[in-house]
């Protein structure tokens, strides 16, 4: 049983099928829509990404899925970004690359270049996961997985704020406040007090070459579900309980009973292995693990509310200090931390079926995506837009509310119950869920067949270098 049909659950079904073969029955339970936090919203007849939207060029699982499923990627449209501090823009991009380089150097010295190098170095180590997983290695904890990638440095990154790490590394306060904080706000709705690891992933989320899936990222989930030949059960799992049952061959076997509610009533079924692919949070999943001894603990895992508001209208450039709106050319606005600001960011978005002629035109009518902690009020919309005709709001419990220090929840909840979403406490992103899914599929396989040598191996990086 796989509980949840987001990118984590559907990729888990896909990887389980690869490992366990064609004869195994795989059921995927979903209480809402396939895709979970990958979802679109319809504004005036066109669909826009409302949840997970951008994918990094080095997110190799996502890349592989798109290729394998025959999906495609829309043309990328360049847009100019500005950073607003509540009074004025502290940074504005130009359409000339060389001007941007000079502006960054003038404002922040070599901070920007050094930051790119820092993120690149982390990404280099992070990429080791693909080699480990290609060789079938698995990990029984998130900390173990991260340690295998980047040693103690990665573990330390979980337990230190981005602010502290960057200050210690000599980045300037101005750069952290004016550039790094706005990136954290747009991606995780939080400031530089999040862990350095989540911070590095968020910074990678502003690299060049980001992409998305034509027709919507959720198509990856429906495609994976189909490719896995799993059965989708539309229902809400309410409980998991261990049961002892007689075997046909004599003796007994321990199985997990998954109880769920669906439109046709309550039902339950028995499984050898259960993968939980949803945050175990009362507000999000509300699954009870009945009669386990020792009990499966409840993790204190508070998720951060982020509201995505889609507005079709004309931006009010004067709100951002522009006297002459025809000079305004920014299509992405990030913000610094300022209590008087009621939004985290706003930017023009293209429909998931975008066509090249639908270019981003800041001062024309466009669809803007506004990220905020609280719903945007009518008065606030009237400040942001000089005219608008339609508004759609999507409220998310989006990603963990990151705090330091924080241990990641376990991967193994019970003998054959595995939890994928603990990885979000390192960092939440589509690729992170796909990595956790492959890890859980490999781990459950190796534990089932008792391949101890494929679990938690030390010095994998060195070992695989010599193997090659
Ligand atoms: C606004 C927003 C923007 C984001 N932007 C990006 C981005 O640009 N790039 C990126 O990489 N990531 C982004 N993310 C993060 C990314 O979307 C998530 O990390 C990822 O989609 C999580 O996938 P998942 O499958 O692990 O969880 P989910 O997508 O949450 O899937 C869990 C599923 O389980 C189902 N479920 C829950 N409880 C039960 C139950 N009891 N019974 C049955 N089913 C149940 C839910 O309905 C859900 O469908 C963003 C997230 C948000 C919210
Ligand atoms: C996992 C690795 C190595 C990289 C992932 C980088 C990435 C794509 C990070 C984005 C994470 C995230 C939660 C973004 C949320 S907002 C995205 C976007 N700016 C938007 O406007 O929707």
Coordinates of C-alpha atoms and ligand atoms in Angstrom, one line a residue:
X1 CA 0.0 0.0 0.0
X2 CA 1.2 3.5 -0.8
X3 CA -0.7 6.3 1.0
X4 CA -0.8 9.5 -1.0
X5 CA -0.6 10.1 -4.8
X6 CA 1.5 13.2 -4.9
X7 CA 4.9 13.0 -6.6
X8 CA 6.3 11.0 -3.6
X9 CA 3.6 8.3 -3.7
X10 CA 3.3 8.0 -7.4
X11 CA 7.1 7.8 -7.9
X12 CA 7.2 5.3 -5.0
X13 CA 4.7 3.1 -6.9
X14 CA 6.8 3.4 -10.0
X15 CA 10.0 2.4 -8.2
X16 CA 8.3 -0.4 -6.3
X17 CA 7.1 -1.9 -9.5
X18 CA 10.7 -1.7 -10.9
X19 CA 12.1 -3.5 -7.9
X20 CA 9.4 -6.0 -7.0
X21 CA 8.4 -6.9 -10.5
X22 CA 5.1 -7.3 -12.4
X23 CA 3.3 -9.8 -10.1
X24 CA 3.2 -7.7 -6.9
X25 CA -0.1 -5.9 -6.2
X26 CA 0.4 -2.2 -5.5
X27 CA -2.5 -0.1 -4.3
X28 CA -2.2 3.7 -4.1
X29 CA -4.6 5.5 -1.7
X30 CA -5.5 9.1 -2.5
X31 CA -8.0 11.2 -0.6
X32 CA -7.9 14.2 -2.9
X33 CA -6.5 14.6 -6.4
X34 CA -3.6 12.8 -7.9
X35 CA -0.7 15.2 -7.8
X36 CA -1.2 16.5 -4.3
X37 CA 0.8 19.7 -4.0
X38 CA 1.4 19.6 -7.7
X39 CA -1.8 21.2 -8.9
X40 CA -3.1 23.8 -11.3
X41 CA -5.6 26.6 -10.9
X42 CA -7.9 27.8 -13.8
X43 CA -7.9 31.6 -14.4
X44 CA -10.1 32.8 -17.3
X45 CA -10.0 29.5 -19.1
X46 CA -6.2 28.8 -18.7
X47 CA -4.4 26.6 -16.2
X48 CA -1.5 27.8 -14.1
X49 CA 0.8 26.0 -11.6
X50 CA -0.6 26.7 -8.1
X51 CA 1.8 24.5 -6.1
X52 CA 5.2 23.0 -7.1
X53 CA 6.1 24.9 -10.2
X54 CA 9.8 24.9 -11.0
X55 CA 12.3 22.0 -11.5
X56 CA 16.0 22.3 -11.4
X57 CA 18.0 21.3 -14.5
X58 CA 20.0 18.8 -12.3
X59 CA 16.9 17.2 -10.8
X60 CA 17.6 13.9 -12.5
X61 CA 14.6 11.8 -11.3
X62 CA 12.1 14.5 -12.5
X63 CA 14.1 14.7 -15.8
X64 CA 14.0 10.9 -16.2
X65 CA 10.2 10.7 -15.5
X66 CA 9.4 13.4 -18.1
X67 CA 11.5 11.6 -20.7
X68 CA 10.1 8.1 -19.8
X69 CA 6.5 9.4 -19.9
X70 CA 6.9 11.2 -23.2
X71 CA 6.0 14.6 -21.6
X72 CA 7.5 17.9 -22.8
X73 CA 8.7 21.2 -21.5
X74 CA 7.3 24.5 -22.6
X75 CA 9.5 27.3 -24.0
X76 CA 11.1 29.3 -21.3
X77 CA 10.3 33.0 -21.1
X78 CA 12.9 35.4 -19.6
X79 CA 11.6 38.0 -17.2
X80 CA 13.2 40.8 -15.1
X81 CA 13.3 40.6 -11.4
X82 CA 13.4 43.3 -8.8
X83 CA 13.8 43.3 -5.0
X84 CA 11.4 45.7 -3.1
X85 CA 12.1 46.6 0.5
X86 CA 8.7 48.3 1.2
X87 CA 9.9 51.7 0.2
X88 CA 11.9 51.2 -3.0
X89 CA 13.6 48.6 -5.2
X90 CA 17.0 47.8 -3.7
X91 CA 17.9 45.8 -6.8
X92 CA 16.4 45.8 -10.4
X93 CA 17.5 43.4 -13.1
X94 CA 18.3 44.8 -16.5
X95 CA 17.8 42.9 -19.8
X96 CA 21.5 43.3 -20.4
X97 CA 23.5 40.5 -18.7
X98 CA 26.7 42.7 -18.4
X99 CA 24.7 45.4 -16.6
X100 CA 23.4 42.9 -14.1
X101 CA 26.9 41.6 -13.4
X102 CA 28.2 45.2 -12.9
X103 CA 25.2 46.1 -10.7
X104 CA 25.7 43.0 -8.5
X105 CA 29.4 43.7 -8.2
X106 CA 28.8 47.4 -7.4
X107 CA 26.1 46.6 -4.7
X108 CA 27.4 43.4 -3.2
X109 CA 31.0 42.9 -4.3
X110 CA 31.8 39.2 -4.9
X111 CA 29.0 38.0 -2.5
X112 CA 26.8 36.9 -5.4
X113 CA 29.6 35.0 -7.2
X114 CA 30.7 33.3 -3.9
X115 CA 27.1 32.3 -3.2
X116 CA 26.8 30.6 -6.6
X117 CA 30.0 28.7 -5.9
X118 CA 28.8 27.7 -2.5
X119 CA 25.5 26.3 -3.9
X120 CA 27.3 24.6 -6.8
X121 CA 29.6 22.8 -4.4
X122 CA 26.6 21.6 -2.3
X123 CA 24.8 20.5 -5.5
X124 CA 27.9 18.6 -6.7
X125 CA 27.9 16.5 -3.5
X126 CA 24.1 16.2 -3.5
X127 CA 24.3 14.6 -7.0
X128 CA 26.0 11.6 -5.5
X129 CA 22.6 10.3 -4.6
X130 CA 21.9 9.4 -8.2
X131 CA 25.0 7.2 -8.4
X132 CA 24.1 5.5 -5.1
X133 CA 20.6 4.9 -6.1
X134 CA 21.6 3.7 -9.6
X135 CA 23.7 1.1 -7.8
X136 CA 20.6 0.2 -5.6
X137 CA 22.0 1.5 -2.3
X138 CA 19.5 2.6 0.3
X139 CA 19.4 4.4 3.7
X140 CA 17.4 3.8 6.8
X141 CA 17.4 7.5 7.9
X142 CA 17.5 10.9 6.3
X143 CA 20.5 11.9 8.3
X144 CA 22.3 8.7 7.1
X145 CA 21.4 9.6 3.5
X146 CA 22.7 13.2 3.8
X147 CA 25.8 12.0 5.6
X148 CA 26.6 9.7 2.7
X149 CA 26.3 12.6 0.4
X150 CA 28.2 15.4 2.2
X151 CA 29.6 13.9 5.4
X152 CA 29.4 15.9 8.6
X153 CA 29.2 19.2 6.7
X154 CA 25.7 18.2 5.4
X155 CA 24.6 17.2 8.9
X156 CA 25.8 20.5 10.3
X157 CA 23.9 22.2 7.6
X158 CA 20.7 20.7 9.0
X159 CA 21.4 22.1 12.4
X160 CA 22.6 25.6 11.6
X161 CA 20.6 28.5 10.2
X162 CA 21.4 29.9 6.8
X163 CA 22.0 33.2 8.4
X164 CA 24.7 31.8 10.8
X165 CA 26.4 29.8 8.0
X166 CA 26.5 32.7 5.6
X167 CA 27.7 35.2 8.3
X168 CA 30.4 32.8 9.4
X169 CA 31.5 32.4 5.7
X170 CA 31.9 36.1 5.5
X171 CA 28.8 37.1 3.4
X172 CA 27.8 40.7 4.0
X173 CA 24.8 41.6 6.1
X174 CA 23.5 43.7 3.3
X175 CA 23.7 40.8 0.8
X176 CA 21.9 38.4 3.2
X177 CA 19.2 40.9 3.9
X178 CA 18.7 42.2 0.4
X179 CA 19.3 39.1 -1.8
X180 CA 19.2 35.9 0.3
X181 CA 16.2 36.7 2.5
X182 CA 14.0 37.6 -0.5
X183 CA 14.8 34.2 -2.2
X184 CA 13.9 32.4 1.1
X185 CA 10.7 34.3 1.2
X186 CA 9.6 33.5 -2.3
X187 CA 10.5 29.8 -2.0
X188 CA 9.7 28.8 1.6
X189 CA 7.8 31.8 2.8
X190 CA 10.3 32.1 5.7
X191 CA 13.5 34.1 6.3
X192 CA 17.2 33.2 6.7
X193 CA 16.5 31.4 10.0
X194 CA 15.7 28.2 8.1
X195 CA 18.4 25.5 8.0
X196 CA 21.4 26.0 5.7
X197 CA 20.5 22.8 3.9
X198 CA 16.9 24.0 3.1
X199 CA 18.5 27.4 2.3
X200 CA 20.9 25.9 -0.2
X201 CA 18.0 24.0 -1.9
X202 CA 16.0 27.2 -2.0
X203 CA 19.0 29.2 -3.5
X204 CA 19.3 26.4 -6.2
X205 CA 15.6 27.2 -6.9
X206 CA 16.7 30.5 -8.5
X207 CA 19.4 29.0 -10.7
X208 CA 19.1 29.4 -14.4
X209 CA 17.6 26.7 -16.6
X210 CA 14.6 26.0 -14.3
X211 CA 11.9 24.2 -16.1
X212 CA 8.3 22.8 -15.7
X213 CA 6.1 20.3 -17.5
X214 CA 3.9 21.2 -20.4
X215 CA 0.3 20.7 -19.4
X216 CA 1.2 20.9 -15.7
X217 CA 3.7 19.2 -13.4
X218 CA 0.9 17.0 -12.0
X219 CA 1.0 15.1 -15.3
X220 CA 4.1 13.4 -14.0
X221 CA 2.1 11.9 -11.2
X222 CA -0.7 10.6 -13.4
X223 CA 1.9 9.2 -15.8
X224 CA 3.8 7.5 -13.1
X225 CA 0.7 6.0 -11.6
X226 CA -0.3 4.6 -15.0
X227 CA 3.3 3.3 -15.7
X228 CA 3.4 1.6 -12.3
X229 CA 0.3 -0.4 -13.1
X230 CA -0.8 0.3 -9.5
X231 CA -4.4 0.5 -8.6
X232 CA -5.6 3.9 -7.5
X233 CA -8.1 3.7 -4.5
X234 CA -9.9 7.0 -4.1
X235 CA -10.4 7.2 -0.3
X236 CA -9.0 8.6 2.9
X237 CA -6.8 6.3 4.9
X238 CA -7.8 6.6 8.5
X239 CA -5.8 3.9 10.3
X240 CA -3.1 1.3 9.9
X241 CA -3.0 -1.7 12.3
X242 CA -0.8 -4.8 12.5
X243 CA -2.8 -8.1 12.2
X244 CA -1.7 -11.7 12.6
X245 CA -3.2 -14.0 10.0
X246 CA -2.9 -17.8 9.4
X247 CA -0.8 -18.8 6.3
X248 CA -2.0 -21.3 3.7
X249 CA 1.2 -23.3 4.4
X250 CA 0.7 -23.3 8.1
X251 CA 1.9 -20.9 10.8
X252 CA 1.0 -17.2 10.9
X253 CA 2.0 -14.1 9.1
X254 CA 2.0 -10.5 10.2
X255 CA 0.2 -8.1 7.8
X256 CA -0.8 -4.4 8.0
X257 CA -4.5 -3.6 7.8
X258 CA -5.1 -0.3 6.1
X259 CA -8.6 1.1 6.9
X260 CA -10.1 3.8 4.7
X261 CA -13.3 5.8 3.9
X262 CA -14.4 6.2 0.4
X263 CA -17.7 7.3 -1.3
X264 CA -18.9 3.7 -1.1
X265 CA -18.3 3.5 2.6
X266 CA -15.6 2.2 5.0
X267 CA -13.3 -0.6 4.0
X268 CA -10.0 -2.2 4.8
X269 CA -7.4 -4.4 3.2
X270 CA -4.2 -6.2 4.2
X271 CA -0.7 -5.5 3.0
X272 CA 2.8 -6.8 3.5
X273 CA 4.4 -3.4 3.1
X274 CA 3.0 0.1 3.6
X275 CA 4.7 3.3 2.3
X276 CA 3.3 6.6 3.8
X277 CA 3.8 9.3 1.2
X278 CA 2.1 12.2 2.9
X279 CA 3.2 14.5 5.7
X280 CA 2.1 12.7 9.0
X281 CA 0.4 15.8 10.3
X282 CA -3.1 15.8 11.8
X283 CA -4.2 18.7 9.6
X284 CA -2.9 17.0 6.4
X285 CA -3.2 13.2 6.7
X286 CA -4.8 12.3 10.1
X287 CA -3.8 8.6 10.0
X288 CA -3.9 6.7 13.3
X289 CA -1.4 3.9 13.9
X290 CA -3.4 1.5 16.1
X291 CA -2.1 -0.8 18.7
X292 CA 1.6 -0.7 17.9
X293 CA 3.9 -1.7 20.6
X294 CA 6.0 0.5 21.0
X295 CA 3.6 3.1 19.6
X296 CA 4.5 4.9 16.4
X297 CA 5.1 8.4 17.8
X298 CA 3.4 11.6 16.6
X299 CA 6.0 14.0 15.2
X300 CA 5.8 17.7 16.0
X301 CA 5.7 18.8 12.4
X302 CA 4.2 22.1 11.9
X303 CA 3.6 23.0 8.2
X304 CA 3.9 26.6 7.0
X305 CA 0.8 28.2 5.4
X306 CA 1.4 29.9 2.1
X307 CA -1.4 31.5 0.1
X308 CA -1.0 31.6 -3.7
X309 CA -3.4 34.3 -5.1
X310 CA -3.8 34.5 -8.9
X311 CA -4.9 37.9 -10.2
X312 CA -5.7 38.8 -13.8
X313 CA -5.2 42.5 -14.0
X314 CA -2.9 45.5 -14.3
X315 CA -0.2 46.1 -11.7
X316 CA -0.2 49.4 -9.9
X317 CA 3.4 50.5 -10.5
X318 CA 2.9 53.5 -8.2
X319 CA 2.5 51.1 -5.2
X320 CA 6.1 50.1 -5.8
X321 CA 7.3 53.8 -6.0
X322 CA 7.1 54.2 -9.8
X323 CA 5.8 57.6 -10.9
X324 CA 5.7 56.6 -14.5
X325 CA 4.2 53.2 -15.1
X326 CA 5.5 52.9 -18.7
X327 CA 9.1 52.6 -17.2
X328 CA 8.1 49.6 -15.2
X329 CA 9.4 46.4 -16.7
X330 CA 9.7 43.9 -13.8
X331 CA 7.7 40.7 -14.0
X332 CA 9.0 39.2 -10.8
X333 CA 9.1 41.1 -7.5
X334 CA 10.8 39.6 -4.4
X335 CA 10.6 41.3 -1.1
X336 CA 12.9 41.9 1.9
X337 CA 11.6 41.3 5.5
X338 CA 9.6 44.3 6.4
X339 CA 6.5 44.1 8.8
X340 CA 4.6 46.6 6.6
X341 CA 4.8 44.2 3.6
X342 CA 1.8 41.9 3.3
X343 CA 3.2 39.8 0.5
X344 CA 6.2 37.6 0.1
X345 CA 6.5 37.9 -3.7
X346 CA 4.6 38.4 -6.9
X347 CA 5.3 37.5 -10.5
X348 CA 3.7 37.1 -13.9
X349 CA 2.9 33.5 -14.7
X350 CA 2.4 31.7 -18.0
X351 CA -0.3 29.1 -18.5
X352 CA 1.0 25.5 -18.3
X353 CA 0.1 25.1 -22.0
X354 CA 2.0 28.3 -22.8
X355 CA 2.5 29.5 -26.3
X356 CA 5.5 31.7 -27.3
X357 CA 3.3 34.7 -28.2
X358 CA 2.0 34.9 -24.6
X359 CA 5.0 36.9 -23.5
X360 CA 5.3 38.5 -20.0
X361 CA 4.2 42.2 -20.3
X362 CA 4.3 43.8 -16.8
X363 CA 2.2 46.8 -17.6
X364 CA -0.4 45.1 -19.8
X365 CA -3.1 42.8 -18.5
X366 CA -1.4 39.6 -17.1
X367 CA -2.0 36.9 -14.6
X368 CA 0.1 37.6 -11.5
X369 CA 0.8 35.0 -8.8
X370 CA 1.0 36.6 -5.4
X371 CA 2.6 34.6 -2.5
X372 CA 1.6 35.7 1.0
X373 CA 1.4 34.2 4.5
X374 CA -2.2 35.3 5.0
X375 CA -5.0 35.7 2.4
X376 CA -4.7 39.0 0.5
X377 CA -7.7 41.3 1.3
X378 CA -9.7 43.2 -1.2
X379 CA -8.1 46.5 0.1
X380 CA -4.6 45.0 -0.4
X381 CA -5.5 43.9 -3.9
X382 CA -6.7 47.4 -4.7
X383 CA -3.3 48.7 -3.6
X384 CA -1.3 46.2 -5.7
X385 CA -3.4 46.4 -8.8
X386 CA -4.8 49.4 -10.7
X387 CA -7.4 47.2 -12.3
X388 CA -8.2 43.5 -12.1
X389 CA -11.1 41.3 -13.1
X390 CA -10.5 37.9 -11.6
X391 CA -9.0 36.5 -8.5
X392 CA -8.4 32.8 -7.5
X393 CA -6.9 31.9 -4.2
X394 CA -5.2 28.6 -3.2
X395 CA -4.3 28.1 0.5
X396 CA -1.6 25.6 1.1
X397 CA 0.1 23.9 4.1
X398 CA 3.0 24.2 1.8
X399 CA 6.2 23.0 3.4
X400 CA 7.7 22.5 6.9
X401 CA 8.0 25.5 9.2
X402 CA 11.7 25.2 9.5
X403 CA 13.3 25.7 12.9
X404 CA 16.8 24.8 14.3
X405 CA 17.8 22.3 15.6
X406 CA 15.4 19.7 14.2
X407 CA 15.8 15.9 13.7
X408 CA 14.2 14.5 10.6
X409 CA 11.4 12.0 11.3
X410 CA 12.4 8.3 10.9
X411 CA 12.1 6.5 7.5
X412 CA 11.2 3.2 9.2
X413 CA 8.1 3.6 11.3
X414 CA 7.7 -0.1 11.9
X415 CA 9.1 -3.4 10.6
X416 CA 7.6 -2.9 7.1
X417 CA 6.1 0.6 7.3
X418 CA 8.1 3.3 5.6
X419 CA 7.7 7.1 5.8
X420 CA 8.8 9.3 2.8
X421 CA 8.0 12.8 3.9
X422 CA 10.5 13.0 6.7
X423 CA 12.9 14.2 3.9
X424 CA 10.9 17.5 3.7
X425 CA 12.5 18.4 7.0
X426 CA 15.8 18.5 5.2
X427 CA 14.2 20.4 2.3
X428 CA 10.9 20.3 0.5
X429 CA 11.0 20.0 -3.3
X430 CA 9.5 17.6 -5.9
X431 CA 12.9 16.0 -6.4
X432 CA 13.4 15.5 -2.7
X433 CA 10.1 13.5 -2.6
X434 CA 11.3 11.5 -5.7
X435 CA 14.6 10.7 -4.0
X436 CA 12.8 9.6 -0.8
X437 CA 10.5 7.5 -2.9
X438 CA 13.3 5.6 -4.6
X439 CA 15.1 5.2 -1.3
X440 CA 11.9 3.8 0.4
X441 CA 11.4 1.4 -2.6
X442 CA 15.0 0.2 -2.4
X443 CA 15.0 0.0 1.4
X444 CA 11.7 -2.0 1.6
X445 CA 13.0 -4.4 -1.1
X446 CA 16.4 -5.0 0.6
X447 CA 14.8 -5.5 4.0
X448 CA 12.2 -7.9 2.5
X449 CA 15.0 -9.9 0.9
X450 CA 17.4 -9.3 3.8
X451 CA 20.1 -7.7 1.6
X452 CA 21.8 -6.0 4.6
X453 CA 24.8 -5.1 2.4
X454 CA 22.6 -2.7 0.4
X455 CA 21.5 -0.6 3.4
X456 CA 23.5 2.2 5.2
X457 CA 26.8 1.4 3.7
X458 CA 29.7 3.5 4.9
X459 CA 32.1 5.4 2.5
X460 CA 29.9 4.8 -0.6
X461 CA 31.5 7.6 -2.5
X462 CA 34.9 6.0 -2.2
X463 CA 33.6 2.5 -2.8
X464 CA 31.8 3.4 -6.0
X465 CA 34.8 5.4 -7.3
X466 CA 36.9 2.3 -7.1
X467 CA 34.1 0.1 -8.5
X468 CA 34.1 2.4 -11.6
Ligands
LIG1 C1 2.9 26.8 -3.3 C2 4.0 25.8 -3.4 C3 5.1 26.0 -4.3 C4 6.1 25.0 -4.4 N1 7.0 25.2 -5.4 C5 7.9 24.2 -5.6 C6 8.8 24.4 -6.8 O1 8.7 25.3 -7.5 N2 9.6 23.4 -7.0 C7 9.7 22.2 -6.2 O2 10.5 21.4 -6.5 N3 8.9 22.1 -5.1 C8 8.0 23.1 -4.9 N4 7.1 22.9 -3.8 C9 7.2 21.7 -3.0 C10 6.6 20.5 -3.7 O3 5.4 20.8 -4.3 C11 6.4 19.4 -2.6 O4 7.6 19.2 -2.0 C12 6.0 18.1 -3.3 O5 5.0 18.3 -4.2 C13 5.5 17.1 -2.2 O6 5.0 16.0 -2.8 P1 4.6 14.7 -1.9 O7 4.1 13.7 -2.8 O8 5.7 14.4 -1.0 O9 3.4 15.3 -1.0 P2 1.9 15.7 -1.4 O10 2.0 16.3 -2.8 O11 1.4 16.6 -0.3 O12 1.2 14.4 -1.5 C14 0.5 13.7 -0.5 C15 -0.8 13.2 -0.9 O13 -1.3 12.4 0.1 C16 -2.7 12.6 0.1 N5 -3.2 12.2 1.4 C17 -3.0 12.8 2.6 N6 -3.6 12.2 3.6 C18 -4.2 11.1 3.1 C19 -4.9 10.0 3.6 N7 -5.2 9.9 5.0 N8 -5.4 9.1 2.8 C20 -5.2 9.1 1.5 N9 -4.5 10.1 0.9 C21 -3.9 11.1 1.7 C22 -2.9 14.1 -0.2 O14 -4.2 14.4 -0.6 C23 -1.8 14.3 -1.2 O15 -2.3 14.2 -2.5 C24 6.0 23.8 -3.7 C25 5.0 23.6 -2.8 C26 4.0 24.5 -2.7 C27 2.8 24.3 -1.8
LIG2 C1 16.4 19.4 -4.7 C2 17.3 20.3 -5.5 C3 18.7 20.0 -5.5 C4 16.9 21.4 -6.1 C5 15.5 21.9 -6.1 C6 15.6 23.3 -6.4 C7 14.2 23.9 -6.4 C8 13.4 23.8 -7.6 C9 13.7 24.6 -5.3 C10 12.4 25.2 -5.2 C11 11.7 24.9 -3.9 C12 10.4 25.5 -3.6 C13 9.7 25.0 -2.5 C14 10.0 26.6 -4.3 C15 8.7 27.2 -4.0 S1 8.2 28.7 -5.0 C16 8.7 28.3 -6.6 C17 8.5 29.4 -7.5 N1 9.4 30.4 -7.2 C18 7.1 29.9 -7.7 O1 7.0 31.1 -7.9 O2 6.2 29.1 -7.7

